[in-house]
Amino acid sequence: MARDVIDEQVISSRDELVSWFEAGNKPNGPFRIGTEHEKIPFYRIDDRPVPYGGRRDCPTCGIAALLESLRLAQGWEPIEDEGALIGLFDPHGGGAISLEPGGQFELSGAPFDTAHETAAELDAHFAALAPAAESCGIGFLDLGMSPLWTRAETPVMPKQRYQIMARYMPKVGSLGLDMMFRTSTVQTNIDFASEADMVAKLRLGLSLQPLITALFANSPFTDGKPNGLLSMRSQIWTDTDAARTGMMPFAFQPGMGFEAYVDYALDVPLYFVKRGDVYHDVAGASFRDLLAGKLAALPGERATISDWANHLSTIFPEVRLKRYIEMRGADVGPKSHIVALSAFCAGLFYDAQASEAAWDLVKSWSDEDRRVLRESVPRQGLAAKAAGLSLLDLARKVLPLVRAGLDRRARLDAKGHSEAIYLTPLEEIAASGETLAGRRLALYHRDAAAGGWGGDIKRAFVDCVY
């Protein structure tokens, strides 16, 4: 999330929170796709992380310098935190650039009608980033987790909300700081027409999120060696904060809707309350108390729309509801994989035939099936099973449905191609059964004389970059 919402309208009831979600309904469309991706910067000269203010030998070659260069090149508006430039936003197109806690450079893409536009946006972003990155000798990893540096070696970005989160994370899980500082993801955001449509998409998205995790698994290295998993990023989320993560089994219960999600969100502890430019640390407090004007740390303060929107951005289930739905289960990968996720979601969710056929494949799964699948997928990847069906077999059933859905959408590029052209990386994975993580592990273990890495993780800084 690039910017905290600014809306000081006071909220006085739970019903207003429900109405906030209802305002996201798009009964007449248009249904768009928004793509967000993070990438980990490093110095090419020595494969070290990039601090905010640069290094002693090059103080003008850090994260702040990259942001400033992009600001000048693109004309986007600055986002600041206590005087530090921590992001940019496009006041016209809706895109934004932000920093994750460890310096992961994030593009929060604008909402587009097609995956073709997402691909063009991605190319434009890297083209704009290239001059400053090249002049500073900075590259970007296309892995879902930093493969070499320890948590202590990872830089810290100057954002108040991250300072609050970093203090709170160790109280509720053992891997929350790794999530913050060492992982990178790609997510696609989709629209819904109504409450019923939201529920249907949320349930399908939750059911298929482990499949997405498996197809996009790309974080097999930690601290300079294989970590024993295919998606360490996904595993990290299982021990981050149980109160705000997971598969949300309540979403499959009768009566699921905006009210049920509001009640869930109200029970997730707060991190902060922002007043003016100050983030007040209220980690662990109740939003219900803020709603009632009884928050002990801020006596008399009442909840605002800003507070609600910002609170929702600190809840991290596998699929997250805002005024749109966020699919959050994928490791970041090469540019082709970033666009592939957007195309996959467009074909799956925006074609009724594809959605219905995919739901038929998973609708009989129980809460336990989904839980077991979620817990096994970081290690087993496409070999993980639910109700006797492996994710590899599921991929081979779902991807043709998605391709057909994209062909029926018939959103064509200048050469007459539908968005289905972007599914090729996923179809290749499904055909071979080998994920990016698997291929890169094979490279790691292969002798250098045979074209492999020979156990040298530093080869990732050559072979796993944009």
Coordinates of N, CA and C in Angstrom, one line a residue, residues 248-381:
M248 N -9.2 -17.9 6.5 CA -10.5 -17.3 6.8 C -11.7 -18.3 6.6
P249 N -11.7 -19.4 7.4 CA -12.8 -20.4 7.2 C -14.2 -19.8 7.4
F250 N -14.3 -18.7 8.1 CA -15.7 -18.1 8.2 C -16.2 -17.7 6.9
A251 N -15.4 -17.5 5.9 CA -15.9 -17.0 4.6 C -16.7 -18.0 3.9
F252 N -16.6 -19.3 4.3 CA -17.4 -20.4 3.7 C -18.6 -20.7 4.5
Q253 N -18.9 -20.0 5.6 CA -20.1 -20.3 6.4 C -21.3 -19.6 5.8
P254 N -22.5 -20.1 6.0 CA -23.7 -19.5 5.6 C -23.8 -18.1 6.2
G255 N -24.3 -17.2 5.4 CA -24.5 -15.8 5.8 C -23.2 -14.9 5.6
M256 N -22.2 -15.5 4.9 CA -21.0 -14.7 4.7 C -21.4 -13.5 3.8
G257 N -20.8 -12.3 4.2 CA -21.0 -11.1 3.5 C -20.2 -10.0 4.1
F258 N -20.5 -8.8 3.7 CA -19.7 -7.6 4.2 C -19.8 -7.6 5.7
E259 N -20.9 -7.9 6.3 CA -21.0 -7.8 7.8 C -20.1 -8.8 8.5
A260 N -20.0 -10.0 7.9 CA -19.1 -11.0 8.5 C -17.6 -10.5 8.4
Y261 N -17.3 -9.9 7.3 CA -15.9 -9.5 7.2 C -15.6 -8.3 8.1
V262 N -16.6 -7.4 8.3 CA -16.4 -6.3 9.2 C -16.2 -6.8 10.6
D263 N -17.0 -7.8 11.0 CA -16.8 -8.4 12.4 C -15.4 -9.0 12.5
Y264 N -15.0 -9.7 11.5 CA -13.6 -10.3 11.5 C -12.6 -9.2 11.7
A265 N -12.7 -8.1 10.9 CA -11.7 -7.0 10.9 C -11.7 -6.3 12.2
L266 N -12.9 -6.1 12.8 CA -13.0 -5.5 14.1 C -12.2 -6.2 15.2
D267 N -12.1 -7.5 15.0 CA -11.5 -8.4 16.0 C -9.9 -8.5 15.8
V268 N -9.5 -7.9 14.7 CA -8.0 -7.9 14.5 C -7.4 -6.8 15.2
P269 N -6.4 -7.0 16.0 CA -5.8 -5.9 16.8 C -5.2 -4.8 15.9
L270 N -5.3 -3.6 16.4 CA -4.8 -2.4 15.7 C -3.2 -2.4 15.7
Y271 N -2.6 -1.8 14.8 CA -1.2 -1.5 14.9 C -1.0 0.0 15.3
F272 N -1.7 0.9 14.6 CA -1.5 2.3 14.8 C -2.7 3.1 14.6
V273 N -2.8 4.3 15.0 CA -3.8 5.3 14.7 C -3.0 6.5 14.2
K274 N -3.3 7.0 13.0 CA -2.6 8.2 12.5 C -3.4 9.4 12.7
R275 N -2.7 10.4 13.3 CA -3.3 11.7 13.5 C -2.4 12.8 12.9
G276 N -2.8 13.5 11.9 CA -1.9 14.4 11.2 C -0.8 13.6 10.6
D277 N 0.5 13.9 10.9 CA 1.6 13.2 10.3 C 2.2 12.2 11.3
V278 N 1.5 12.0 12.5 CA 2.1 11.1 13.5 C 1.3 9.8 13.6
Y279 N 2.1 8.7 13.6 CA 1.5 7.4 13.8 C 1.6 7.1 15.3
H280 N 0.5 6.9 15.9 CA 0.5 6.6 17.4 C 0.5 5.1 17.5
D281 N 1.4 4.6 18.3 CA 1.6 3.2 18.5 C 0.5 2.7 19.5
V282 N -0.5 2.0 18.9 CA -1.5 1.4 19.8 C -1.6 -0.1 19.5
A283 N -0.5 -0.7 19.2 CA -0.4 -2.1 18.7 C -1.0 -3.0 19.8
G284 N -2.0 -3.8 19.4 CA -2.7 -4.8 20.2 C -4.0 -4.2 20.8
A285 N -4.3 -3.0 20.5 CA -5.6 -2.4 21.0 C -6.7 -2.8 20.1
S286 N -7.9 -2.5 20.5 CA -9.1 -2.9 19.8 C -9.7 -1.7 18.9
F287 N -10.0 -2.0 17.7 CA -10.7 -1.0 16.9 C -12.1 -0.8 17.4
R288 N -12.7 -1.7 18.1 CA -14.0 -1.5 18.7 C -13.9 -0.4 19.7
D289 N -12.8 -0.3 20.5 CA -12.7 0.7 21.4 C -12.5 2.1 20.8
L290 N -11.8 2.1 19.7 CA -11.6 3.4 18.9 C -13.0 3.8 18.3
L291 N -13.7 2.9 17.9 CA -15.1 3.2 17.3 C -16.0 3.8 18.4
A292 N -15.8 3.3 19.6 CA -16.6 3.8 20.7 C -16.0 5.0 21.4
G293 N -14.9 5.5 20.9 CA -14.2 6.6 21.6 C -13.6 6.3 22.9
K294 N -13.2 5.0 23.1 CA -12.7 4.5 24.4 C -11.3 3.9 24.3
L295 N -10.6 4.3 23.3 CA -9.2 3.8 23.1 C -8.3 4.4 24.2
A296 N -7.8 3.6 25.1 CA -7.0 4.0 26.3 C -5.9 4.9 25.9
A297 N -5.2 4.6 24.8 CA -4.0 5.4 24.4 C -4.3 6.7 23.8
L298 N -5.5 6.9 23.3 CA -6.0 8.1 22.7 C -7.4 8.5 23.2
P299 N -7.5 8.9 24.4 CA -8.8 9.2 25.0 C -9.6 10.2 24.2
G300 N -10.8 9.8 23.9 CA -11.7 10.7 23.2 C -11.6 10.7 21.7
E301 N -10.6 10.1 21.2 CA -10.5 10.0 19.7 C -11.5 9.1 19.2
R302 N -12.1 9.5 18.1 CA -13.1 8.6 17.4 C -12.6 8.1 16.1
A303 N -13.1 6.9 15.7 CA -12.6 6.3 14.5 C -13.1 7.1 13.3
T304 N -12.2 7.2 12.2 CA -12.5 7.9 11.0 C -12.4 6.9 9.8
I305 N -12.9 7.3 8.7 CA -12.7 6.5 7.5 C -11.3 6.2 7.2
S306 N -10.4 7.1 7.5 CA -8.9 6.9 7.3 C -8.5 5.7 8.2
D307 N -8.9 5.8 9.5 CA -8.5 4.7 10.4 C -9.0 3.3 9.9
W308 N -10.2 3.3 9.4 CA -10.8 2.0 9.0 C -10.0 1.5 7.7
A309 N -9.8 2.3 6.8 CA -9.1 1.9 5.6 C -7.6 1.5 5.9
N310 N -7.0 2.3 6.8 CA -5.6 2.0 7.1 C -5.5 0.7 7.9
H311 N -6.5 0.4 8.8 CA -6.6 -0.8 9.6 C -6.7 -2.0 8.6
L312 N -7.6 -1.9 7.6 CA -7.8 -3.0 6.7 C -6.5 -3.3 6.0
S313 N -5.6 -2.3 5.8 CA -4.4 -2.6 5.1 C -3.4 -3.3 5.9
T314 N -3.7 -3.5 7.2 CA -2.8 -4.2 8.1 C -3.3 -5.6 8.5
I315 N -4.3 -6.1 7.7 CA -4.8 -7.4 7.9 C -4.3 -8.2 6.7
F316 N -3.8 -9.4 6.9 CA -3.0 -10.1 5.9 C -3.5 -11.6 5.6
P317 N -4.8 -11.8 5.4 CA -5.2 -13.1 5.0 C -4.7 -13.5 3.6
E318 N -4.9 -14.7 3.2 CA -4.5 -15.2 1.9 C -5.2 -14.4 0.8
V319 N -6.4 -14.1 1.0 CA -7.2 -13.2 0.1 C -7.8 -12.1 1.0
R320 N -7.6 -10.8 0.6 CA -8.0 -9.7 1.4 C -9.1 -8.9 0.8
L321 N -10.0 -8.5 1.6 CA -11.1 -7.7 1.1 C -10.9 -6.2 1.4
K322 N -11.0 -5.4 0.4 CA -11.1 -3.9 0.6 C -12.4 -3.5 -0.2
R323 N -12.3 -2.5 -1.0 CA -13.3 -2.2 -1.9 C -13.1 -3.0 -3.2
Y324 N -12.2 -3.9 -3.2 CA -11.9 -4.8 -4.2 C -11.2 -6.0 -3.5
I325 N -10.9 -7.0 -4.2 CA -10.4 -8.3 -3.6 C -8.9 -8.4 -4.0
E326 N -8.1 -8.7 -3.1 CA -6.6 -8.8 -3.3 C -6.2 -10.3 -3.3
M327 N -5.6 -10.8 -4.3 CA -5.1 -12.2 -4.4 C -3.6 -12.1 -3.9
R328 N -3.3 -12.7 -2.8 CA -2.1 -12.4 -2.1 C -1.1 -13.6 -2.0
G329 N -1.3 -14.7 -2.7 CA -0.6 -15.9 -2.4 C 0.7 -16.2 -3.2
A330 N 1.1 -15.3 -4.1 CA 2.2 -15.6 -5.0 C 3.5 -15.0 -4.6
D331 N 4.6 -15.7 -4.8 CA 5.9 -15.1 -4.7 C 6.1 -14.3 -6.0
V332 N 6.9 -13.2 -5.9 CA 7.2 -12.5 -7.1 C 8.2 -13.3 -7.9
G333 N 8.2 -13.0 -9.2 CA 9.1 -13.7 -10.1 C 9.4 -12.8 -11.3
P334 N 9.9 -13.4 -12.4 CA 10.3 -12.5 -13.5 C 9.1 -11.8 -14.1
K335 N 9.3 -10.8 -14.9 CA 8.2 -10.0 -15.4 C 7.1 -10.8 -16.1
S336 N 7.5 -11.9 -16.8 CA 6.5 -12.7 -17.4 C 5.6 -13.3 -16.4
H337 N 6.1 -13.6 -15.2 CA 5.2 -14.2 -14.2 C 4.3 -13.2 -13.5
I338 N 4.8 -12.0 -13.4 CA 4.0 -10.9 -12.8 C 2.7 -10.7 -13.7
V339 N 2.9 -10.6 -15.0 CA 1.8 -10.4 -15.8 C 0.9 -11.7 -15.9
A340 N 1.5 -12.8 -15.8 CA 0.8 -14.1 -15.8 C -0.3 -14.1 -14.7
L341 N 0.1 -13.6 -13.5 CA -0.9 -13.6 -12.4 C -2.1 -12.8 -12.7
S342 N -1.9 -11.6 -13.3 CA -3.0 -10.7 -13.7 C -3.9 -11.4 -14.8
A343 N -3.2 -12.0 -15.8 CA -4.0 -12.7 -16.8 C -4.8 -13.9 -16.2
F344 N -4.2 -14.6 -15.3 CA -4.8 -15.8 -14.7 C -6.1 -15.3 -13.9
C345 N -5.9 -14.2 -13.1 CA -7.1 -13.7 -12.4 C -8.2 -13.2 -13.3
A346 N -7.8 -12.5 -14.4 CA -8.8 -11.9 -15.3 C -9.6 -13.1 -15.9
G347 N -8.9 -14.1 -16.4 CA -9.6 -15.2 -17.0 C -10.4 -16.0 -16.0
L348 N -10.0 -16.1 -14.8 CA -10.7 -16.9 -13.8 C -11.9 -16.2 -13.3
F349 N -11.8 -15.0 -12.9 CA -12.8 -14.2 -12.2 C -13.8 -13.4 -13.1
Y350 N -13.3 -13.1 -14.3 CA -14.1 -12.2 -15.1 C -14.8 -12.9 -16.3
D351 N -14.8 -14.2 -16.3 CA -15.5 -15.1 -17.2 C -16.4 -16.0 -16.4
A352 N -17.7 -15.9 -16.6 CA -18.6 -16.7 -15.7 C -18.4 -18.2 -15.9
Q353 N -18.2 -18.7 -17.2 CA -18.0 -20.1 -17.4 C -16.7 -20.6 -16.7
A354 N -15.7 -19.9 -16.8 CA -14.4 -20.3 -16.1 C -14.6 -20.3 -14.6
S355 N -15.2 -19.3 -14.1 CA -15.4 -19.3 -12.6 C -16.3 -20.5 -12.1
E356 N -17.4 -20.7 -12.8 CA -18.3 -21.8 -12.4 C -17.6 -23.2 -12.6
A357 N -16.8 -23.4 -13.6 CA -16.2 -24.7 -13.8 C -15.1 -24.9 -12.8
A358 N -14.3 -23.8 -12.5 CA -13.3 -23.9 -11.5 C -13.9 -24.2 -10.1
W359 N -15.0 -23.5 -9.8 CA -15.6 -23.7 -8.5 C -16.1 -25.2 -8.4
D360 N -16.6 -25.7 -9.5 CA -17.0 -27.1 -9.4 C -15.9 -28.1 -9.0
L361 N -14.7 -27.7 -9.3 CA -13.5 -28.5 -8.9 C -13.2 -28.5 -7.5
V362 N -13.6 -27.4 -6.8 CA -13.1 -27.2 -5.4 C -14.3 -27.1 -4.4
K363 N -15.5 -27.0 -4.8 CA -16.6 -26.6 -3.9 C -16.8 -27.7 -2.9
S364 N -16.4 -28.9 -3.1 CA -16.7 -29.9 -2.1 C -15.6 -30.0 -1.0
W365 N -14.6 -29.2 -1.1 CA -13.5 -29.2 -0.1 C -14.0 -28.7 1.2
S366 N -13.5 -29.3 2.3 CA -13.9 -28.8 3.6 C -12.9 -27.8 4.1
D367 N -13.2 -27.2 5.3 CA -12.3 -26.3 5.9 C -10.9 -27.0 6.2
E368 N -11.0 -28.3 6.6 CA -9.8 -29.1 6.9 C -9.0 -29.3 5.6
D369 N -9.7 -29.6 4.5 CA -9.0 -29.8 3.2 C -8.2 -28.5 2.9
R370 N -8.8 -27.4 3.0 CA -8.2 -26.1 2.7 C -7.0 -25.8 3.6
R371 N -7.2 -26.1 4.9 CA -6.2 -25.9 5.9 C -4.9 -26.8 5.6
V372 N -5.2 -28.0 5.4 CA -4.1 -28.9 5.1 C -3.3 -28.5 3.9
L373 N -4.1 -28.2 2.9 CA -3.4 -27.8 1.6 C -2.6 -26.5 1.8
R374 N -3.1 -25.5 2.5 CA -2.4 -24.3 2.8 C -1.1 -24.6 3.6
E375 N -1.1 -25.5 4.5 CA 0.0 -25.8 5.3 C 1.1 -26.6 4.6
S376 N 0.7 -27.4 3.6 CA 1.6 -28.3 2.9 C 2.2 -27.7 1.7
V377 N 1.6 -26.7 1.1 CA 2.0 -26.2 -0.2 C 3.4 -25.5 -0.1
P378 N 3.8 -24.8 0.9 CA 5.1 -24.2 0.9 C 6.3 -25.2 0.7
R379 N 6.1 -26.4 1.2 CA 7.1 -27.4 1.1 C 6.9 -28.3 -0.1
Q380 N 5.7 -28.7 -0.3 CA 5.4 -29.7 -1.4 C 5.0 -29.1 -2.7
G381 N 4.7 -27.8 -2.7 CA 4.3 -27.2 -4.0 C 3.2 -27.9 -4.8

